[in-house]
PDB file of C-alpha atoms in Angstrom:
ATOM      1  CA  UNK A 126      36.060  15.711 -17.316  1.00 40.00           C
ATOM      2  CA  UNK A 127      34.968  12.420 -14.884  1.00 54.00           C
ATOM      3  CA  UNK A 128      31.733  11.949 -13.783  1.00 73.00           C
ATOM      4  CA  UNK A 129      31.150  12.323 -10.698  1.00 83.00           C
ATOM      5  CA  UNK A 130      31.023  10.139  -7.665  1.00 90.00           C
ATOM      6  CA  UNK A 131      28.906  10.520  -5.010  1.00 93.00           C
ATOM      7  CA  UNK A 132      29.220   8.906  -1.304  1.00 95.00           C
ATOM      8  CA  UNK A 133      27.397   6.974  -0.260  1.00 96.00           C
ATOM      9  CA  UNK A 134      29.375   5.635   2.854  1.00 96.00           C
ATOM     10  CA  UNK A 135      29.969   2.725   1.508  1.00 94.00           C
ATOM     11  CA  UNK A 136      33.769   3.506   0.443  1.00 93.00           C
ATOM     12  CA  UNK A 137      36.636   4.839   0.215  1.00 91.00           C
ATOM     13  CA  UNK A 138      35.434   8.663   0.433  1.00 85.00           C
ATOM     14  CA  UNK A 139      35.789  10.160  -3.956  1.00 81.00           C
ATOM     15  CA  UNK A 140      39.552  11.082  -4.727  1.00 75.00           C
ATOM     16  CA  UNK A 141      39.833  15.322  -4.278  1.00 72.00           C
ATOM     17  CA  UNK A 142      40.400  18.516  -2.113  1.00 76.00           C
ATOM     18  CA  UNK A 143      37.192  19.416  -0.262  1.00 84.00           C
ATOM     19  CA  UNK A 144      36.576  22.789  -1.483  1.00 87.00           C
ATOM     20  CA  UNK A 145      36.645  21.032  -4.946  1.00 90.00           C
ATOM     21  CA  UNK A 146      34.667  18.096  -4.088  1.00 91.00           C
ATOM     22  CA  UNK A 147      31.929  20.347  -2.041  1.00 93.00           C
ATOM     23  CA  UNK A 148      32.100  22.882  -5.726  1.00 93.00           C
ATOM     24  CA  UNK A 149      31.096  18.945  -7.345  1.00 94.00           C
ATOM     25  CA  UNK A 150      28.587  18.795  -5.131  1.00 96.00           C
ATOM     26  CA  UNK A 151      26.825  21.748  -4.992  1.00 96.00           C
ATOM     27  CA  UNK A 152      26.606  21.677  -9.293  1.00 96.00           C
ATOM     28  CA  UNK A 153      25.040  18.567  -9.147  1.00 96.00           C
ATOM     29  CA  UNK A 154      23.052  18.842  -6.445  1.00 97.00           C
ATOM     30  CA  UNK A 155      21.655  21.595  -8.654  1.00 96.00           C
ATOM     31  CA  UNK A 156      21.138  19.321 -10.796  1.00 96.00           C
ATOM     32  CA  UNK A 157      19.338  17.575  -9.465  1.00 96.00           C
ATOM     33  CA  UNK A 158      17.534  19.921  -8.447  1.00 97.00           C
ATOM     34  CA  UNK A 159      16.858  20.686 -12.480  1.00 97.00           C
ATOM     35  CA  UNK A 160      15.788  16.845 -13.537  1.00 95.00           C
ATOM     36  CA  UNK A 161      12.667  17.363 -10.989  1.00 96.00           C
ATOM     37  CA  UNK A 162      12.165  21.441 -12.298  1.00 96.00           C
ATOM     38  CA  UNK A 163      11.853  19.647 -15.940  1.00 95.00           C
ATOM     39  CA  UNK A 164       9.936  15.702 -14.953  1.00 93.00           C
ATOM     40  CA  UNK A 165       7.696  17.121 -12.457  1.00 92.00           C
ATOM     41  CA  UNK A 166       6.477  20.028 -14.372  1.00 91.00           C
ATOM     42  CA  UNK A 167       2.570  18.657 -13.591  1.00 90.00           C
ATOM     43  CA  UNK A 168       3.441  18.961 -10.835  1.00 87.00           C
ATOM     44  CA  UNK A 169       2.719  21.103  -7.948  1.00 88.00           C
ATOM     45  CA  UNK A 170       6.207  21.430  -6.239  1.00 91.00           C
ATOM     46  CA  UNK A 171       8.264  20.731  -8.117  1.00 92.00           C
ATOM     47  CA  UNK A 172      11.277  20.847  -6.860  1.00 93.00           C
ATOM     48  CA  UNK A 173       8.950  18.850  -3.784  1.00 94.00           C
ATOM     49  CA  UNK A 174       9.376  15.416  -5.364  1.00 94.00           C
ATOM     50  CA  UNK A 175      12.214  12.603  -6.290  1.00 96.00           C
ATOM     51  CA  UNK A 176      12.258  12.618  -9.842  1.00 95.00           C
ATOM     52  CA  UNK A 177      12.255   9.556 -12.181  1.00 94.00           C
ATOM     53  CA  UNK A 178      16.026   9.710 -12.339  1.00 92.00           C
ATOM     54  CA  UNK A 179      15.707   9.064  -8.573  1.00 96.00           C
ATOM     55  CA  UNK A 180      13.071   6.622  -8.766  1.00 95.00           C
ATOM     56  CA  UNK A 181      15.400   4.358 -10.547  1.00 95.00           C
ATOM     57  CA  UNK A 182      19.024   5.579  -8.953  1.00 95.00           C
ATOM     58  CA  UNK A 183      17.702   6.084  -4.653  1.00 97.00           C
ATOM     59  CA  UNK A 184      21.179   5.243  -3.624  1.00 97.00           C
ATOM     60  CA  UNK A 185      22.843   8.313  -5.687  1.00 96.00           C
ATOM     61  CA  UNK A 186      20.795  10.249  -5.471  1.00 97.00           C
ATOM     62  CA  UNK A 187      20.314   9.860  -1.127  1.00 98.00           C
ATOM     63  CA  UNK A 188      23.827  10.610  -1.040  1.00 98.00           C
ATOM     64  CA  UNK A 189      23.559  13.764  -2.840  1.00 97.00           C
ATOM     65  CA  UNK A 190      21.051  15.142  -1.068  1.00 98.00           C
ATOM     66  CA  UNK A 191      22.859  14.102   1.878  1.00 98.00           C
ATOM     67  CA  UNK A 192      26.592  14.618   0.953  1.00 97.00           C
ATOM     68  CA  UNK A 193      24.848  18.345  -0.425  1.00 97.00           C
ATOM     69  CA  UNK A 194      22.749  18.910   2.603  1.00 98.00           C
ATOM     70  CA  UNK A 195      26.529  19.075   4.797  1.00 97.00           C
ATOM     71  CA  UNK A 196      26.011  15.562   5.861  1.00 98.00           C
ATOM     72  CA  UNK A 197      29.218  13.539   6.533  1.00 96.00           C
ATOM     73  CA  UNK A 198      29.289  10.456   4.996  1.00 97.00           C
ATOM     74  CA  UNK A 199      31.132   7.775   6.391  1.00 97.00           C
ATOM     75  CA  UNK A 200      34.470   5.679   4.243  1.00 95.00           C
ATOM     76  CA  UNK A 201      36.263   2.904   4.355  1.00 95.00           C
ATOM     77  CA  UNK A 202      40.614   2.234   3.466  1.00 94.00           C
ATOM     78  CA  UNK A 203      41.226  -0.799   1.322  1.00 92.00           C
ATOM     79  CA  UNK A 204      41.303  -2.759   3.484  1.00 94.00           C
ATOM     80  CA  UNK A 205      37.357  -2.453   4.531  1.00 93.00           C
ATOM     81  CA  UNK A 206      38.609  -1.159   7.954  1.00 95.00           C
ATOM     82  CA  UNK A 207      35.971   2.115   9.046  1.00 96.00           C
ATOM     83  CA  UNK A 208      37.583   5.407   8.604  1.00 96.00           C
ATOM     84  CA  UNK A 209      34.937   8.007   9.083  1.00 96.00           C
ATOM     85  CA  UNK A 210      32.032   8.553  11.037  1.00 97.00           C
ATOM     86  CA  UNK A 211      28.924   9.366   9.171  1.00 98.00           C
ATOM     87  CA  UNK A 212      26.194   8.208   6.619  1.00 98.00           C
ATOM     88  CA  UNK A 213      25.799   4.500   4.922  1.00 98.00           C
ATOM     89  CA  UNK A 214      24.123   4.219   2.718  1.00 98.00           C
ATOM     90  CA  UNK A 215      23.077   0.397   1.228  1.00 95.00           C
ATOM     91  CA  UNK A 216      19.827  -1.148  -0.953  1.00 93.00           C
ATOM     92  CA  UNK A 217      16.652  -2.534   1.397  1.00 94.00           C
ATOM     93  CA  UNK A 218      14.974  -5.053   1.541  1.00 92.00           C
ATOM     94  CA  UNK A 219      12.404  -4.219  -0.019  1.00 93.00           C
ATOM     95  CA  UNK A 220      13.725  -2.416  -4.724  1.00 93.00           C
ATOM     96  CA  UNK A 221      13.265   1.055  -4.494  1.00 93.00           C
ATOM     97  CA  UNK A 222      13.983   1.311  -0.932  1.00 97.00           C
ATOM     98  CA  UNK A 223      17.588   2.471   0.341  1.00 98.00           C
ATOM     99  CA  UNK A 224      18.766   1.401   3.885  1.00 98.00           C
ATOM    100  CA  UNK A 225      20.611   4.599   5.730  1.00 98.00           C
ATOM    101  CA  UNK A 226      23.505   3.968   8.698  1.00 98.00           C
ATOM    102  CA  UNK A 227      25.156   6.129  10.960  1.00 98.00           C
ATOM    103  CA  UNK A 228      28.577   3.914  11.054  1.00 97.00           C
ATOM    104  CA  UNK A 229      32.246   5.079  12.282  1.00 97.00           C
ATOM    105  CA  UNK A 230      35.321   3.140  13.020  1.00 97.00           C
ATOM    106  CA  UNK A 231      34.894   1.587  16.241  1.00 95.00           C
ATOM    107  CA  UNK A 232      35.366   3.126  19.476  1.00 95.00           C
ATOM    108  CA  UNK A 233      34.066   6.705  17.934  1.00 95.00           C
ATOM    109  CA  UNK A 234      31.013   6.967  19.438  1.00 94.00           C
ATOM    110  CA  UNK A 235      29.163   6.018  16.242  1.00 95.00           C
ATOM    111  CA  UNK A 236      26.537   3.959  18.277  1.00 93.00           C
ATOM    112  CA  UNK A 237      25.340   7.217  20.091  1.00 94.00           C
ATOM    113  CA  UNK A 238      25.418   9.666  17.692  1.00 96.00           C
ATOM    114  CA  UNK A 239      22.979   7.141  15.872  1.00 97.00           C
ATOM    115  CA  UNK A 240      19.488   8.098  17.098  1.00 96.00           C
ATOM    116  CA  UNK A 241      20.221  12.091  16.403  1.00 97.00           C
ATOM    117  CA  UNK A 242      22.137  11.893  12.735  1.00 98.00           C
ATOM    118  CA  UNK A 243      19.766  10.364  11.765  1.00 98.00           C
ATOM    119  CA  UNK A 244      17.164  12.232  12.763  1.00 98.00           C
ATOM    120  CA  UNK A 245      19.054  15.209  10.985  1.00 98.00           C
ATOM    121  CA  UNK A 246      18.676  13.036   7.537  1.00 98.00           C
ATOM    122  CA  UNK A 247      15.889  11.912   8.101  1.00 98.00           C
ATOM    123  CA  UNK A 248      14.608  15.575   8.266  1.00 98.00           C
ATOM    124  CA  UNK A 249      16.899  16.156   5.108  1.00 98.00           C
ATOM    125  CA  UNK A 250      15.409  14.159   2.981  1.00 98.00           C
ATOM    126  CA  UNK A 251      11.760  14.320   3.963  1.00 98.00           C
ATOM    127  CA  UNK A 252      11.954  18.410   2.575  1.00 97.00           C
ATOM    128  CA  UNK A 253      12.998  16.544  -0.659  1.00 97.00           C
ATOM    129  CA  UNK A 254      10.301  15.005  -0.869  1.00 97.00           C
ATOM    130  CA  UNK A 255      11.558  11.338   0.729  1.00 98.00           C
ATOM    131  CA  UNK A 256       9.593   9.397   2.612  1.00 98.00           C
ATOM    132  CA  UNK A 257      11.555   8.486   5.668  1.00 98.00           C
ATOM    133  CA  UNK A 258      11.047   5.985   8.613  1.00 97.00           C
ATOM    134  CA  UNK A 259      13.435   4.975  11.512  1.00 97.00           C
ATOM    135  CA  UNK A 260      13.809   1.426  12.764  1.00 96.00           C
ATOM    136  CA  UNK A 261      15.974  -0.930  15.209  1.00 94.00           C
ATOM    137  CA  UNK A 262      17.620  -3.445  14.068  1.00 88.00           C
ATOM    138  CA  UNK A 263      19.897  -6.584  16.185  1.00 86.00           C
ATOM    139  CA  UNK A 264      22.093  -4.969  19.368  1.00 86.00           C
ATOM    140  CA  UNK A 265      19.008  -2.211  18.586  1.00 88.00           C
ATOM    141  CA  UNK A 266      20.804  -0.559  16.597  1.00 92.00           C
ATOM    142  CA  UNK A 267      19.445   2.233  14.479  1.00 96.00           C
ATOM    143  CA  UNK A 268      18.640   3.117  10.663  1.00 97.00           C
ATOM    144  CA  UNK A 269      16.330   4.798   7.986  1.00 98.00           C
ATOM    145  CA  UNK A 270      14.794   3.288   5.216  1.00 98.00           C
ATOM    146  CA  UNK A 271      14.393   5.982   2.974  1.00 98.00           C
ATOM    147  CA  UNK A 272      11.493   5.406  -0.480  1.00 97.00           C
ATOM    148  CA  UNK A 273      10.181   7.887  -2.459  1.00 96.00           C
ATOM    149  CA  UNK A 274       6.773   8.417  -2.362  1.00 94.00           C
ATOM    150  CA  UNK A 275       3.876   6.207  -4.318  1.00 89.00           C
ATOM    151  CA  UNK A 276       4.129   7.538  -7.818  1.00 75.00           C
ATOM    152  CA  UNK A 277       0.293   9.775  -8.521  1.00 61.00           C
ATOM    153  CA  UNK A 278      -1.542  11.584 -10.266  1.00 54.00           C
ATOM    154  CA  UNK A 279      -0.753  14.130 -12.079  1.00 50.00           C
ATOM    155  CA  UNK A 280      -1.316  17.262  -9.176  1.00 48.00           C
ATOM    156  CA  UNK A 281      -1.354  21.470  -9.907  1.00 47.00           C
TER     157      UNK A 281
END
């Protein structure tokens, strides 16, 4: 069995049919929630706080959370041309922080849809305990920076 590949939006879409992909994402996300329940057992809301695994692999964790929530990933073809509109993830300037862009092929209108789409991404991630802030870069390009909240003492 192949390892589950997250869709970061920075590469080609993972291979497979849509129904099989949906099932694999659902299974992987349930696994993530189980990791949270086990690793965060000493917190008041174990599923509402990123686990240590997510803190070590934030791009993978954010990609899984967004895809599980039905947010589409962007994609590029083998030549690097953007082929789909959706989220595109990468490491931000600071360690442990994920940058979320909303990208699409030329003429797709992704730039116009970015504000609402990134708001949806932020809402999904905040419900799962991530901190998500919107920024504007060059030419007023919108993007999110997402990170887990600071680790604190166990809460009961």
